[in-house]
Coordinates of N, CA, C and O in Angstrom, one line a residue:
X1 N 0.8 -1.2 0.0 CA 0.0 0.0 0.0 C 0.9 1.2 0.0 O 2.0 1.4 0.5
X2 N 0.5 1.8 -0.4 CA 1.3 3.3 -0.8 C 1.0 4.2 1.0 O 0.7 3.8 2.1
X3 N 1.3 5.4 0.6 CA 1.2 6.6 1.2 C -0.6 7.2 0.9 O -0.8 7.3 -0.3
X4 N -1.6 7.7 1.8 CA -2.5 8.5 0.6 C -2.2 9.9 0.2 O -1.3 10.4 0.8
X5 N -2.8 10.5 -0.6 CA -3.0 12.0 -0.9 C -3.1 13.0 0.3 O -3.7 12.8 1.4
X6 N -2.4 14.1 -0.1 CA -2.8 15.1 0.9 C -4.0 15.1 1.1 O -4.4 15.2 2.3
X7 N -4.8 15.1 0.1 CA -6.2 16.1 0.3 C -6.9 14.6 1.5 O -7.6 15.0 2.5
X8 N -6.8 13.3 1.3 CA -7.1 11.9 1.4 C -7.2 12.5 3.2 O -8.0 12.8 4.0
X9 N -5.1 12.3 3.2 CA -5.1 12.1 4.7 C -5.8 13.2 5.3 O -6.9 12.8 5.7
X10 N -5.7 14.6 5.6 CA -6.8 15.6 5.8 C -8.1 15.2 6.2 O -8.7 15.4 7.2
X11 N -8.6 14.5 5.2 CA -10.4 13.8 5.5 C -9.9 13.0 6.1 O -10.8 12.3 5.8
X12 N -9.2 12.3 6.7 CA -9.1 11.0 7.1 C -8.7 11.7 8.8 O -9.0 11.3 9.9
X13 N -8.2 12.6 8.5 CA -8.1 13.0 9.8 C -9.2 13.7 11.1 O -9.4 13.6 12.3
X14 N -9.7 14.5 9.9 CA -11.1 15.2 10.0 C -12.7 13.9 10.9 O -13.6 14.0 11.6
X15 N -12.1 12.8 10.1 CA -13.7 11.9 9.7 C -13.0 11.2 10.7 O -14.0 10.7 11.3
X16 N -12.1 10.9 11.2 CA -11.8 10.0 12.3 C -12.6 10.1 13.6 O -13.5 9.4 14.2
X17 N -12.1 11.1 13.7 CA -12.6 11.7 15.2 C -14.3 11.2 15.1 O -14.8 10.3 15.8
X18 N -15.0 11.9 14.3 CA -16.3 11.8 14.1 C -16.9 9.8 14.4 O -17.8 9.3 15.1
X19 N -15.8 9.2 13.2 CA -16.4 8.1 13.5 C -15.8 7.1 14.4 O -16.1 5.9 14.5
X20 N -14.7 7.6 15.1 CA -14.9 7.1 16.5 C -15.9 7.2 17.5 O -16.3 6.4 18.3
X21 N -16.5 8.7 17.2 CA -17.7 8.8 18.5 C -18.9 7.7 17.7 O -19.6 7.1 18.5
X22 N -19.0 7.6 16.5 CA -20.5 6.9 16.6 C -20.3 5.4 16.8 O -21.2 4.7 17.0
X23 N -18.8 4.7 16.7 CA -18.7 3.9 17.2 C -18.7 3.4 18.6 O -19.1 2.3 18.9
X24 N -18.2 4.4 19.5 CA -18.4 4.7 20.7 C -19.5 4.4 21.6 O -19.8 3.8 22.6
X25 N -20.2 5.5 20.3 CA -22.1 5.2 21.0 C -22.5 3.8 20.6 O -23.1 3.0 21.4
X26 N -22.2 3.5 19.4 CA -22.8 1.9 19.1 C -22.6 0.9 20.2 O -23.4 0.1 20.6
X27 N -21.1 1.1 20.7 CA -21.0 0.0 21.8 C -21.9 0.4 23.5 O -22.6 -0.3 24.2
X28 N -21.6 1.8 23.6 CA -22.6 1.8 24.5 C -24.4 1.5 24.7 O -25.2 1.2 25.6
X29 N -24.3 1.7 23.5 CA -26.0 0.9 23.0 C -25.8 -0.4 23.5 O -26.6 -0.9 24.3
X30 N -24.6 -1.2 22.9 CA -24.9 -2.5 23.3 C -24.8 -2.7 24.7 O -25.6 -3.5 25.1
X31 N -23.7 -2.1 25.8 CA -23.7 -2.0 26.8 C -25.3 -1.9 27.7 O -25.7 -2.6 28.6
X32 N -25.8 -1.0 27.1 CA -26.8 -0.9 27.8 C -27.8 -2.1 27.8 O -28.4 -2.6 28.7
X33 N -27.9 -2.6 26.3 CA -29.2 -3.8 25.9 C -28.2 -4.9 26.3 O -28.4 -6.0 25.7
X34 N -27.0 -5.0 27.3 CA -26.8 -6.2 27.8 C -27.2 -6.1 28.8 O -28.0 -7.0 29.1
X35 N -27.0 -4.8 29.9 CA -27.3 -4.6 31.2 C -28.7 -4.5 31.4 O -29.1 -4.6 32.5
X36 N -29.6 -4.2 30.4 CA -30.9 -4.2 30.9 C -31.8 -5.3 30.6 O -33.0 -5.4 30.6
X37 N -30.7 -6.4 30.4 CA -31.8 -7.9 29.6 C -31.6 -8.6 30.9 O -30.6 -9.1 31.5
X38 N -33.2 -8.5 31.4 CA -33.4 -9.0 32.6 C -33.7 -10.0 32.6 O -34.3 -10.5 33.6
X39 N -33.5 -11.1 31.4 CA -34.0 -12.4 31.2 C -32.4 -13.2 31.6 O -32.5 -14.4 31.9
X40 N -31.2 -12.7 31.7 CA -30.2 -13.1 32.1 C -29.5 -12.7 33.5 O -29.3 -11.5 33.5
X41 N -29.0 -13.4 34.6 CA -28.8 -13.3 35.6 C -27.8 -12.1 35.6 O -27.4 -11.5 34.6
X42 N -27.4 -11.8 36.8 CA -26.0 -10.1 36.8 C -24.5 -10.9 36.4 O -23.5 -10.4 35.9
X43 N -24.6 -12.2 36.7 CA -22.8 -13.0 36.4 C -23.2 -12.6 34.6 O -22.6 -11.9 33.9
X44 N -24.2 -13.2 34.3 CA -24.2 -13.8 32.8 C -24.0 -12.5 32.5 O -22.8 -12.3 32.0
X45 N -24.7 -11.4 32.6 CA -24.6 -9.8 32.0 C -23.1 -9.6 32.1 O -22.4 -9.8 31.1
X46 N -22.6 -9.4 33.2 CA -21.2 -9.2 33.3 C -20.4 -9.8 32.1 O -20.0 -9.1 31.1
X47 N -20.2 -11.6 32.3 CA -20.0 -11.9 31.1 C -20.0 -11.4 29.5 O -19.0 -11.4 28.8
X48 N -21.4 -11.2 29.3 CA -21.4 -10.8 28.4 C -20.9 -9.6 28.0 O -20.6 -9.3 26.9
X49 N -20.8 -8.8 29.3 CA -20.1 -7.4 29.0 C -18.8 -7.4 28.9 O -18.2 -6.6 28.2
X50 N -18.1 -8.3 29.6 CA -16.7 -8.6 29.4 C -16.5 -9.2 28.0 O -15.6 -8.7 27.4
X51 N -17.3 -10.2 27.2 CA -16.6 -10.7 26.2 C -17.1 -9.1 25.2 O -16.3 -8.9 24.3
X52 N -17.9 -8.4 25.2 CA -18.3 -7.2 24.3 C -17.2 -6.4 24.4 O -16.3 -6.3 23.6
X53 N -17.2 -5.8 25.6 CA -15.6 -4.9 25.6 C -14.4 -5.3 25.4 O -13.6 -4.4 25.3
X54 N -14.1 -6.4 25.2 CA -12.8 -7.2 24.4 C -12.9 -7.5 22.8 O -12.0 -7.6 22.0
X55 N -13.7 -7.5 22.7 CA -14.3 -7.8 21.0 C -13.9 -6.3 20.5 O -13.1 -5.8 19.7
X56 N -15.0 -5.7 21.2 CA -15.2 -4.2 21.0 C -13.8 -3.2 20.7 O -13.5 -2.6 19.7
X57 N -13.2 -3.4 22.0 CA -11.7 -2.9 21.9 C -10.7 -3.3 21.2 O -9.7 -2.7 20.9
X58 N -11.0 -4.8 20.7 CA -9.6 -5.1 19.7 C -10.1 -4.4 18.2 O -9.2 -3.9 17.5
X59 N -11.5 -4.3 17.7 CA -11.8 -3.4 16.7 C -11.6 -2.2 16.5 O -11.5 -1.7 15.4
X60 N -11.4 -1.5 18.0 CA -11.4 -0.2 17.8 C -9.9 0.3 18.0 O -9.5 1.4 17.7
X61 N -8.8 -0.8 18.7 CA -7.8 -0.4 17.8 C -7.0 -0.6 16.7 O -6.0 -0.1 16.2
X62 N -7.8 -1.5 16.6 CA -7.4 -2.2 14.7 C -7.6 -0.7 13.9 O -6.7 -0.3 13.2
X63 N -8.9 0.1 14.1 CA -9.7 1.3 12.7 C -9.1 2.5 13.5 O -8.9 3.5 12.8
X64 N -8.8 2.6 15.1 CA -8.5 4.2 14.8 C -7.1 4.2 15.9 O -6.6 5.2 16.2
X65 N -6.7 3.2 16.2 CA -5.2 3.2 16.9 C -4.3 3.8 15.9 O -4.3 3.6 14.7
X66 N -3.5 4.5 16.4 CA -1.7 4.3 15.6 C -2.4 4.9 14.2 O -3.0 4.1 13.4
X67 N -2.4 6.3 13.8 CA -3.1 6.6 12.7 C -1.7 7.2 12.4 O -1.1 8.1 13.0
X68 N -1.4 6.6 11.4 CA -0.2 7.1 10.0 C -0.4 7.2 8.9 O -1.1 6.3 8.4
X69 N 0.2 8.0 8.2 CA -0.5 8.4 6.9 C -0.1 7.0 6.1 O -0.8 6.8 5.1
X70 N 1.0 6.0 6.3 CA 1.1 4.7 6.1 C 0.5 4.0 6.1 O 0.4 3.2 5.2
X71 N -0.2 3.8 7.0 CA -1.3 3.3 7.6 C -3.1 3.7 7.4 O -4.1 3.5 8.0
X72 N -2.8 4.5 6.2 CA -4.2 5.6 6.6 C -5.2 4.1 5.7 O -6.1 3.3 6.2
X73 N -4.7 4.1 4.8 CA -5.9 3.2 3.8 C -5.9 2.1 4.7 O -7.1 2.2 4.6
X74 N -5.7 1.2 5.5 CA -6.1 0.6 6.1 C -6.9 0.2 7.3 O -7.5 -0.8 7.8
X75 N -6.5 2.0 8.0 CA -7.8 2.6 8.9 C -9.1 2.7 8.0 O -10.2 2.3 8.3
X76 N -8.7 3.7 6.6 CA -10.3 3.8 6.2 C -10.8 2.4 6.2 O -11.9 2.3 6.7
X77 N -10.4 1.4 5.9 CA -10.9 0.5 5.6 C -11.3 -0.3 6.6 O -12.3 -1.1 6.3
X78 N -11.0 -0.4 7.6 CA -11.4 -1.1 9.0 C -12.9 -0.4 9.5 O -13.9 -0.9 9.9
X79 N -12.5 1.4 9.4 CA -13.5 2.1 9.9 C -14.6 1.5 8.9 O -15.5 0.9 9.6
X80 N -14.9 1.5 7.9 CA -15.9 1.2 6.8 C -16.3 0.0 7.1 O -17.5 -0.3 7.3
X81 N -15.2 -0.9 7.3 CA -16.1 -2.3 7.9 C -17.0 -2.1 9.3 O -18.0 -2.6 9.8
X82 N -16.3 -1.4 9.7 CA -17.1 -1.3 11.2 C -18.6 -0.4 10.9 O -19.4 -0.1 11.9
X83 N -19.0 0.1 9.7 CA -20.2 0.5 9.6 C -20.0 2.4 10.3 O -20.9 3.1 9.9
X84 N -19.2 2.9 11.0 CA -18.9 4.0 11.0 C -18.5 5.3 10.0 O -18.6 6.5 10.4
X85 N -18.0 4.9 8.8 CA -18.1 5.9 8.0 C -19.1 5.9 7.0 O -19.3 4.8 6.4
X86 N -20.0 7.1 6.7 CA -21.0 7.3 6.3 C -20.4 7.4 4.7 O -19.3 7.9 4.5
X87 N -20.9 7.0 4.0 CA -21.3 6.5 2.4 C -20.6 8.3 1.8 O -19.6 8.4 1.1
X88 N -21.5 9.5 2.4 CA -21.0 10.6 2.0 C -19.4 10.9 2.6 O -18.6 11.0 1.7
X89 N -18.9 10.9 4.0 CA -18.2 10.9 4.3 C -17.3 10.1 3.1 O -16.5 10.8 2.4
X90 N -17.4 8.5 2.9 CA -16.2 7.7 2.0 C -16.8 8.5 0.5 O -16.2 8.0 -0.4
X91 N -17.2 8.9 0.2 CA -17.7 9.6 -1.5 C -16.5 10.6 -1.5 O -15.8 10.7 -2.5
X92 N -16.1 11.3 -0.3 CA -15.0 12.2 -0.8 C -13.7 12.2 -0.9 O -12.9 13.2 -1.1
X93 N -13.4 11.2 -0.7 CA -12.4 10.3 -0.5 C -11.9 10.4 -2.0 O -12.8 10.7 -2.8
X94 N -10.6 10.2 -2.5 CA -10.4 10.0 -4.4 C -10.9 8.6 -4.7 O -11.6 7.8 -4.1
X95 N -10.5 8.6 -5.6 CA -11.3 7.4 -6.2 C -10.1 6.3 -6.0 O -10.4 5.2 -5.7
X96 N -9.2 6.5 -6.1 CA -7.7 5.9 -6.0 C -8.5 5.4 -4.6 O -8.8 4.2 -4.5
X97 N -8.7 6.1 -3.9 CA -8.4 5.6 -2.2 C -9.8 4.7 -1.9 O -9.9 3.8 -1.0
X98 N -10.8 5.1 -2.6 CA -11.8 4.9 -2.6 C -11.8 3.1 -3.3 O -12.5 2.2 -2.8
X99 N -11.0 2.9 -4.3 CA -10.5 1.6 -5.0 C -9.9 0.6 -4.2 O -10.3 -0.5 -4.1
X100 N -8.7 1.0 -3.4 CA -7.8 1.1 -2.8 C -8.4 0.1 -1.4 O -7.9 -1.0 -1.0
X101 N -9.6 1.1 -0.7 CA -10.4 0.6 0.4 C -11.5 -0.9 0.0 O -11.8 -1.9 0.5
X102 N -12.0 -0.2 -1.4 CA -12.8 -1.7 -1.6 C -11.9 -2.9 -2.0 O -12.4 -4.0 -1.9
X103 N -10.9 -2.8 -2.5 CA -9.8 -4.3 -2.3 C -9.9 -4.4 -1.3 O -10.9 -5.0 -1.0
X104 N -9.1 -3.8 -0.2 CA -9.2 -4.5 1.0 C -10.2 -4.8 2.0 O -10.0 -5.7 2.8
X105 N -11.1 -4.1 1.9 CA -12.5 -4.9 2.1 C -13.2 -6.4 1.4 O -13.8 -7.4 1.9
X106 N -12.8 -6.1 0.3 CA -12.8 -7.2 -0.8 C -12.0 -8.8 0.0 O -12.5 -9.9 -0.1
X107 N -10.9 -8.6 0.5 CA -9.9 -9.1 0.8 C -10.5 -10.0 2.2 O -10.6 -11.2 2.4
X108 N -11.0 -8.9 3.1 CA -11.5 -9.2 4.4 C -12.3 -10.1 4.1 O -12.2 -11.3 4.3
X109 N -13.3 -9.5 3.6 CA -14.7 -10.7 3.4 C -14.2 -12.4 3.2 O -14.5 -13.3 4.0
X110 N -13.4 -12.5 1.9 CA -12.9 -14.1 1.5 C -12.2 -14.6 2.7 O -12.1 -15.8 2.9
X111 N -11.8 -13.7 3.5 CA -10.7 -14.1 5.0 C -11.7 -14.6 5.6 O -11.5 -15.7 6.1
X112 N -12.8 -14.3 5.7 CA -14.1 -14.8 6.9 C -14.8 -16.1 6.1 O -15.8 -16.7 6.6

């Protein structure tokens, strides 16, 4: 993988921040719909809150840890898997990078 574009890393820098918070909120949502499923005892919730915030956290520093412009196309591309960057957000992106992220998305999926 190359280096991206000025104009690339800039948005990448910009759109980060933003889609760490809605990732943020998403796990708190789940947080909450573990803790209030009263059909499961307080160990089991726990549990389940523990294996959520370890799942949770190895994702989130796979897409926004350690942000280098070396490294950038492969954050976009984690953040996009994780459902955090918005369709408009990735539209401004070049097309190079934009190419660039769906290989490696491309890539991910056949891995699973």
């Amino acid at each position: 993988m190359r280096d991206i574009k000025e104009s690339d890393w800039k948005l990448l820098r910009k759109v980060h921040l933003e889609a760490l918070e809605r990732f943020s909120e998403q796990i708190l949502t789940e947080v909450k719909r573990i803790e209030s499923d009263g059909a499961k005892g307080y160990h089991q919730r726990y549990l389940d809150l523990w294996e959520l915030l370890g799942r949770r956290n190895k994702e989130m520093g796979e897409a926004f840890d350690d942000l280098r412009r070396s490294r950038a196309t492969f954050r976009i591309a984690s953040i996009k898997a994780l459902g955090v960057l918005t369709e408009a957000e990735f539209s401004r992106f070049s097309q190079e990078t934009r190419e660039e992220v769906s290989l490696l998305l491309g890539i991910r999926a056949t891995e699973r």
